Amino acid sequence: MQPSNRRLSAGAATAAALVSAALLLTGCASDGQSAAKQTSSGASHVKIMLTNDGSDDACALDHTSAPAGPITFTVDNKSATGISEVELQSDQRILGEKENLAPGLKPVSFTLTLDGGKYTVYCPGGKNENIAFTVTGKATAPKTGSVQTLLKQGSKEYAGYVDDQIAGMVTGVAALKTAVDSGDIDAAKKAYGQARPFYERIESDVEGFVIPGTKANDNAGNLDYLIDMRASNLDDSVGWHGFHAIERDLWQGGAITAGTKSLATELQKNVNTLASLAKKLNYKPEDLANGAAGLLEEVQSEKIKGEEEAFSHIDLVDFAANVEGSQQAFEYLKPGLKKIDASLTKQINTQFDKVNAMLDTYRDPAAIGGYETYTPALKARDANKLSQAVQALQDPLSRLAEKVATAQ
Amino acid sequence: MTDARQPADDPDSPRAGEHVSRRGLFAMGAGGLVVGALAGVGGTMAAHALEPDDNGEAVDASVSYPFYGTGHQSGVQTEPQRHCVYMTFDVDPGTTTSDLQTLFARWSAGIAQLMAGRPVGVVQPSRASAVAQDTGEAADLEPNALTVTLGLGPALFDDRFGLAAKKPKLLAELPALPSDNLEESLTGGDLSLQACAEDPQVAYHAIRDLARIGRGTVSTRWTVMGFGRASAGAGQSTPRNLMGFKDGTRNIRSDEEFEKFVWLGDDEEWMSGGTYQVARKIQMDIEIWDADRIGDQQDVFGRTKSVGAPLTGTAEFDTPKFTEVRHGEHVIPQNAHIALAAHENNGGIKILRRSYNYTDGINQYGQLDAGLLFITYQNDPDHFARLQKKLGSYDRLNEYISHIGSAVFAIPPAPEPGHYLAEKLFS
Ligand code: HEM
């Protein structure tokens, strides 16, 4: 048996889809069923049926055209095990979609107000992945608020959030320097814990900067390296600088030396340089989406493993900051996102709530940074739980960028 | 099920028409593939290369089993494939009953795809910013006789999902059993998936992609990667477990035995055609066992090592005579593994053993960390418990093994086309 899992190339798939769409059209035209009729509620109804013919999954429409205006698409997966989502697209942009489709579940629908033009029903995994759908005439109802406008507006507001964090970081690092200079180790530890979250909230936006005049691939000029490098990834030719070198002195060394003081002075200088470079930047909606996902990757790859704060073990402080930064980016996209995919938006919301509720259980006002110390014992006990909660958020969040990039 | 090759309407019959009996193909001559003999076995060779597996038997990667409409789920009566990945899951806090329905429906569709050798979704999406639905590592591999079996744990029927009234009659956590040495991190689970295939990557891919589909609804709990089947189906020669003994000689084989000891009857409502699964992770003290003299090893099991004959016989399938006494002593010691486990000495009880060898590498003492992923199917989990109560107390094997993982699950029947596993649970 030759399993039919070889995907058609994109070109072949389109060609095949065109043929079957044409067949479908003629088939329907002959019995006069081609265009969906508007119902009393004003919406036209189109059924999208997913079936398996014994060897292949296929996607079929009961009507391949409808008059302009509100159109309700109802998706019913009868037996197509390889198709789990369906989208309505125009010019590669997703206008509406349904996911989690599987045989045995009740049919689901979505309604869109469409203007005259050519559209495509996209059934990834189906024998005919793309089916042409035509809307005739002009919609009388105004089009729903422009998703693009909402997303752009959100991105603009998000830039303000980033600027606030940068300002907080500058103040926090100045306080850290003052405490280090005073020689008071407890005050310095506390200031360290207060300064850290600002950088972690916006890490994915600020990690790409170099000191003006230096090369992109030279760590000596790489601000992320100079500010946030951990012991595990040191570049010997450049040495150790920044937050974590100070962390080592405070916790492992247990003393503030002349070296600690010069590290703090240098950190302040680099943070100020970063602030001048990263302020007043413009972000595209997909930058926010990618950044939100990037921050969660940081959580998974560093914080949960306890690698970020190897001496102070305040990993949960950074963890919470990464999550907050990620959620902020998401919140600014949300007004537009809701219009693109309300269920995904809700799903991400729910998972953020779960992660936050879980983080709340680790709050400890007495601890540095406000969260329990992530000791090896705590890590052994809870790392798995933390990781799975973040993973459950990461999966839906990783689909944001595509949604946002293809939004109308 | 007395013959390896079943008619097409048999639930466990391979779909591929050109499937060839594996029994003895390569054992018959000096590795000679005798065409006449092949035809005699009843298969057309077609273009499939049959490769001898570790038992000197042929494996046909193109074999696939149907998922829908088979009555029983596959992976139980199916003749054991060579590899198996077993994983249990917990349902995440906050999950709703309808989330659970979606999960079962998506898992069912996914399993149907995987068993047919197809990906669970698009491997390489056309848009660069899209995330692939299938992870892709099995994209060029054939179905490899993959079966995926879903199990529902006792805790699923607590008050979380309103399913308490539907709880299968005999589903309950196993009682504490003698010699239990269970580790919390290797026990229980709301759900289980058993993925067995002739190719380990096919089995692993199935579990990986199903776990991925489940994310946000379920979290992984514990897993064992089984290699090398340690039980025999109807048409198979008996393989060996890591203690070097043939395992599965007196296993359940015939359809009649399956009806009597494994499958639930028609009076079980939504569980009719289902069964119960018990999974135990049993660690072996490999080094200590290897240092034991052969006479003692044979007394531990009550069988010879090479042939696998009962100590009262000469051939593997000779019926053991548990009462035979020589020089005033039982020839098969009364505390030998088979003497304690045999149906003759347990009121006729039989269970289906469908085990796999496993290894976890090297333990903290530098010893080989390996054992048996012991999976059984029976129409009453207490049948397992009754045997283990006895074995855990008296079995000579206890000196060399330790039960470290455990779980019990109800195995619902297979869905009809257009439906999903355990769908009736929600109606
Ligand atoms: C690492 C653990 C175990 C090993 C290595 C092992 C090995 C064996 C071997 C070599 C045989 C003889 C061949 C055969 O008839 O299949 C056997 C038989 C059997 N074992 Fe086990 N076994 C293990 C655990 C268990 C457990 C936990 C149970 C049940 C609670 C069990 C139940 C049986 C039964 C029912 C038989 C058939 C006895 C007969 O009818 O002669 N075994 N086992």
PDB file of N, CA and C in Angstrom, chain A residues 67-115:
ATOM      1  N   PRO A  67     -24.688  36.153  -2.935  1.00  0.00           N
ATOM      2  CA  PRO A  67     -24.754  37.599  -3.110  1.00  0.00           C
ATOM      3  C   PRO A  67     -23.991  38.311  -1.983  1.00  0.00           C
ATOM      4  N   ALA A  68     -23.472  39.495  -2.320  1.00  0.00           N
ATOM      5  CA  ALA A  68     -22.718  40.263  -1.332  1.00  0.00           C
ATOM      6  C   ALA A  68     -23.572  40.520  -0.091  1.00  0.00           C
ATOM      7  N   GLY A  69     -22.907  40.608   1.069  1.00  0.00           N
ATOM      8  CA  GLY A  69     -23.616  40.789   2.330  1.00  0.00           C
ATOM      9  C   GLY A  69     -23.164  39.745   3.323  1.00  0.00           C
ATOM     10  N   PRO A  70     -23.899  39.591   4.410  1.00  0.00           N
ATOM     11  CA  PRO A  70     -23.486  38.595   5.407  1.00  0.00           C
ATOM     12  C   PRO A  70     -23.667  37.169   4.874  1.00  0.00           C
ATOM     13  N   ILE A  71     -22.672  36.374   5.067  1.00  0.00           N
ATOM     14  CA  ILE A  71     -22.720  34.976   4.617  1.00  0.00           C
ATOM     15  C   ILE A  71     -22.276  34.086   5.772  1.00  0.00           C
ATOM     16  N   THR A  72     -23.102  33.098   6.077  1.00  0.00           N
ATOM     17  CA  THR A  72     -22.752  32.153   7.139  1.00  0.00           C
ATOM     18  C   THR A  72     -22.214  30.868   6.520  1.00  0.00           C
ATOM     19  N   PHE A  73     -21.003  30.517   6.907  1.00  0.00           N
ATOM     20  CA  PHE A  73     -20.404  29.272   6.439  1.00  0.00           C
ATOM     21  C   PHE A  73     -20.515  28.239   7.563  1.00  0.00           C
ATOM     22  N   THR A  74     -21.104  27.098   7.248  1.00  0.00           N
ATOM     23  CA  THR A  74     -21.221  26.041   8.247  1.00  0.00           C
ATOM     24  C   THR A  74     -20.331  24.875   7.830  1.00  0.00           C
ATOM     25  N   VAL A  75     -19.410  24.506   8.709  1.00  0.00           N
ATOM     26  CA  VAL A  75     -18.449  23.449   8.375  1.00  0.00           C
ATOM     27  C   VAL A  75     -18.835  22.168   9.097  1.00  0.00           C
ATOM     28  N   ASP A  76     -18.961  21.104   8.334  1.00  0.00           N
ATOM     29  CA  ASP A  76     -19.345  19.822   8.908  1.00  0.00           C
ATOM     30  C   ASP A  76     -18.318  18.775   8.476  1.00  0.00           C
ATOM     31  N   ASN A  77     -17.531  18.308   9.423  1.00  0.00           N
ATOM     32  CA  ASN A  77     -16.561  17.264   9.096  1.00  0.00           C
ATOM     33  C   ASN A  77     -17.218  15.903   9.307  1.00  0.00           C
ATOM     34  N   LYS A  78     -17.648  15.288   8.212  1.00  0.00           N
ATOM     35  CA  LYS A  78     -18.332  13.996   8.273  1.00  0.00           C
ATOM     36  C   LYS A  78     -17.328  12.865   8.496  1.00  0.00           C
ATOM     37  N   SER A  79     -16.260  12.873   7.726  1.00  0.00           N
ATOM     38  CA  SER A  79     -15.345  11.729   7.795  1.00  0.00           C
ATOM     39  C   SER A  79     -13.927  12.049   7.315  1.00  0.00           C
ATOM     40  N   ALA A  80     -13.588  13.326   7.214  1.00  0.00           N
ATOM     41  CA  ALA A  80     -12.264  13.685   6.700  1.00  0.00           C
ATOM     42  C   ALA A  80     -11.279  13.795   7.863  1.00  0.00           C
ATOM     43  N   THR A  81     -10.553  12.713   8.130  1.00  0.00           N
ATOM     44  CA  THR A  81      -9.688  12.701   9.309  1.00  0.00           C
ATOM     45  C   THR A  81      -8.446  13.574   9.129  1.00  0.00           C
ATOM     46  N   GLY A  82      -8.114  13.894   7.874  1.00  0.00           N
ATOM     47  CA  GLY A  82      -6.894  14.672   7.640  1.00  0.00           C
ATOM     48  C   GLY A  82      -7.122  16.171   7.579  1.00  0.00           C
ATOM     49  N   ILE A  83      -8.376  16.601   7.695  1.00  0.00           N
ATOM     50  CA  ILE A  83      -8.643  18.044   7.647  1.00  0.00           C
ATOM     51  C   ILE A  83      -9.126  18.488   9.018  1.00  0.00           C
ATOM     52  N   SER A  84      -8.393  19.397   9.649  1.00  0.00           N
ATOM     53  CA  SER A  84      -8.818  19.859  10.960  1.00  0.00           C
ATOM     54  C   SER A  84      -9.120  21.347  10.973  1.00  0.00           C
ATOM     55  N   GLU A  85      -8.906  22.024   9.827  1.00  0.00           N
ATOM     56  CA  GLU A  85      -9.281  23.432   9.788  1.00  0.00           C
ATOM     57  C   GLU A  85      -9.687  23.850   8.387  1.00  0.00           C
ATOM     58  N   VAL A  86     -10.501  24.892   8.331  1.00  0.00           N
ATOM     59  CA  VAL A  86     -10.966  25.433   7.058  1.00  0.00           C
ATOM     60  C   VAL A  86     -10.906  26.948   7.170  1.00  0.00           C
ATOM     61  N   GLU A  87     -10.461  27.592   6.082  1.00  0.00           N
ATOM     62  CA  GLU A  87     -10.379  29.055   6.108  1.00  0.00           C
ATOM     63  C   GLU A  87     -11.074  29.636   4.893  1.00  0.00           C
ATOM     64  N   LEU A  88     -11.596  30.840   5.063  1.00  0.00           N
ATOM     65  CA  LEU A  88     -12.034  31.592   3.896  1.00  0.00           C
ATOM     66  C   LEU A  88     -10.995  32.676   3.671  1.00  0.00           C
ATOM     67  N   GLN A  89     -10.452  32.689   2.447  1.00  0.00           N
ATOM     68  CA  GLN A  89      -9.373  33.633   2.168  1.00  0.00           C
ATOM     69  C   GLN A  89      -9.703  34.518   0.986  1.00  0.00           C
ATOM     70  N   SER A  90      -9.038  35.648   0.993  1.00  0.00           N
ATOM     71  CA  SER A  90      -9.058  36.502  -0.179  1.00  0.00           C
ATOM     72  C   SER A  90      -7.632  36.978  -0.337  1.00  0.00           C
ATOM     73  N   ASP A  91      -7.031  36.700  -1.495  1.00  0.00           N
ATOM     74  CA  ASP A  91      -5.646  37.117  -1.714  1.00  0.00           C
ATOM     75  C   ASP A  91      -4.714  36.648  -0.613  1.00  0.00           C
ATOM     76  N   GLN A  92      -4.783  35.385  -0.237  1.00  0.00           N
ATOM     77  CA  GLN A  92      -3.883  34.835   0.786  1.00  0.00           C
ATOM     78  C   GLN A  92      -4.141  35.377   2.188  1.00  0.00           C
ATOM     79  N   ARG A  93      -5.130  36.233   2.350  1.00  0.00           N
ATOM     80  CA  ARG A  93      -5.430  36.733   3.692  1.00  0.00           C
ATOM     81  C   ARG A  93      -6.592  35.941   4.265  1.00  0.00           C
ATOM     82  N   ILE A  94      -6.499  35.644   5.553  1.00  0.00           N
ATOM     83  CA  ILE A  94      -7.562  34.866   6.191  1.00  0.00           C
ATOM     84  C   ILE A  94      -8.663  35.807   6.649  1.00  0.00           C
ATOM     85  N   LEU A  95      -9.871  35.560   6.173  1.00  0.00           N
ATOM     86  CA  LEU A  95     -10.999  36.398   6.601  1.00  0.00           C
ATOM     87  C   LEU A  95     -11.764  35.730   7.735  1.00  0.00           C
ATOM     88  N   GLY A  96     -11.829  34.425   7.674  1.00  0.00           N
ATOM     89  CA  GLY A  96     -12.552  33.708   8.719  1.00  0.00           C
ATOM     90  C   GLY A  96     -12.102  32.271   8.707  1.00  0.00           C
ATOM     91  N   GLU A  97     -12.255  31.571   9.840  1.00  0.00           N
ATOM     92  CA  GLU A  97     -11.815  30.186   9.841  1.00  0.00           C
ATOM     93  C   GLU A  97     -12.408  29.403  11.004  1.00  0.00           C
ATOM     94  N   LYS A  98     -12.321  28.085  10.886  1.00  0.00           N
ATOM     95  CA  LYS A  98     -12.726  27.197  11.965  1.00  0.00           C
ATOM     96  C   LYS A  98     -11.630  26.157  12.146  1.00  0.00           C
ATOM     97  N   GLU A  99     -11.303  25.905  13.396  1.00  0.00           N
ATOM     98  CA  GLU A  99     -10.263  24.921  13.692  1.00  0.00           C
ATOM     99  C   GLU A  99     -10.842  23.802  14.556  1.00  0.00           C
ATOM    100  N   ASN A 100     -10.006  22.830  14.851  1.00  0.00           N
ATOM    101  CA  ASN A 100     -10.440  21.700  15.680  1.00  0.00           C
ATOM    102  C   ASN A 100     -11.620  20.960  15.071  1.00  0.00           C
ATOM    103  N   LEU A 101     -11.598  20.791  13.771  1.00  0.00           N
ATOM    104  CA  LEU A 101     -12.668  20.050  13.098  1.00  0.00           C
ATOM    105  C   LEU A 101     -12.298  18.567  13.117  1.00  0.00           C
ATOM    106  N   ALA A 102     -13.238  17.719  13.450  1.00  0.00           N
ATOM    107  CA  ALA A 102     -12.964  16.283  13.418  1.00  0.00           C
ATOM    108  C   ALA A 102     -14.283  15.531  13.306  1.00  0.00           C
ATOM    109  N   PRO A 103     -14.260  14.370  12.639  1.00  0.00           N
ATOM    110  CA  PRO A 103     -15.495  13.600  12.498  1.00  0.00           C
ATOM    111  C   PRO A 103     -16.139  13.314  13.863  1.00  0.00           C
ATOM    112  N   GLY A 104     -17.442  13.443  13.923  1.00  0.00           N
ATOM    113  CA  GLY A 104     -18.169  13.153  15.158  1.00  0.00           C
ATOM    114  C   GLY A 104     -18.566  14.404  15.920  1.00  0.00           C
ATOM    115  N   LEU A 105     -17.868  15.511  15.680  1.00  0.00           N
ATOM    116  CA  LEU A 105     -18.218  16.750  16.378  1.00  0.00           C
ATOM    117  C   LEU A 105     -19.350  17.454  15.631  1.00  0.00           C
ATOM    118  N   LYS A 106     -20.092  18.287  16.358  1.00  0.00           N
ATOM    119  CA  LYS A 106     -21.193  19.026  15.748  1.00  0.00           C
ATOM    120  C   LYS A 106     -20.668  20.021  14.713  1.00  0.00           C
ATOM    121  N   PRO A 107     -21.468  20.310  13.670  1.00  0.00           N
ATOM    122  CA  PRO A 107     -21.054  21.329  12.695  1.00  0.00           C
ATOM    123  C   PRO A 107     -20.852  22.680  13.387  1.00  0.00           C
ATOM    124  N   VAL A 108     -19.935  23.480  12.872  1.00  0.00           N
ATOM    125  CA  VAL A 108     -19.673  24.807  13.443  1.00  0.00           C
ATOM    126  C   VAL A 108     -19.771  25.847  12.330  1.00  0.00           C
ATOM    127  N   SER A 109     -20.132  27.087  12.681  1.00  0.00           N
ATOM    128  CA  SER A 109     -20.235  28.086  11.615  1.00  0.00           C
ATOM    129  C   SER A 109     -19.582  29.407  11.971  1.00  0.00           C
ATOM    130  N   PHE A 110     -19.295  30.190  10.935  1.00  0.00           N
ATOM    131  CA  PHE A 110     -18.819  31.556  11.111  1.00  0.00           C
ATOM    132  C   PHE A 110     -19.478  32.431  10.051  1.00  0.00           C
ATOM    133  N   THR A 111     -19.694  33.672  10.413  1.00  0.00           N
ATOM    134  CA  THR A 111     -20.395  34.590   9.510  1.00  0.00           C
ATOM    135  C   THR A 111     -19.499  35.765   9.165  1.00  0.00           C
ATOM    136  N   LEU A 112     -19.488  36.108   7.897  1.00  0.00           N
ATOM    137  CA  LEU A 112     -18.670  37.236   7.436  1.00  0.00           C
ATOM    138  C   LEU A 112     -19.514  38.102   6.530  1.00  0.00           C
ATOM    139  N   THR A 113     -19.241  39.382   6.536  1.00  0.00           N
ATOM    140  CA  THR A 113     -19.890  40.254   5.562  1.00  0.00           C
ATOM    141  C   THR A 113     -18.927  40.457   4.408  1.00  0.00           C
ATOM    142  N   LEU A 114     -19.312  39.959   3.255  1.00  0.00           N
ATOM    143  CA  LEU A 114     -18.380  39.965   2.127  1.00  0.00           C
ATOM    144  C   LEU A 114     -18.889  40.835   0.984  1.00  0.00           C
ATOM    145  N   ASP A 115     -17.949  41.506   0.376  1.00  0.00           N
ATOM    146  CA  ASP A 115     -18.237  42.315  -0.796  1.00  0.00           C
ATOM    147  C   ASP A 115     -18.014  41.464  -2.033  1.00  0.00           C
TER     148      ASP A 115
END
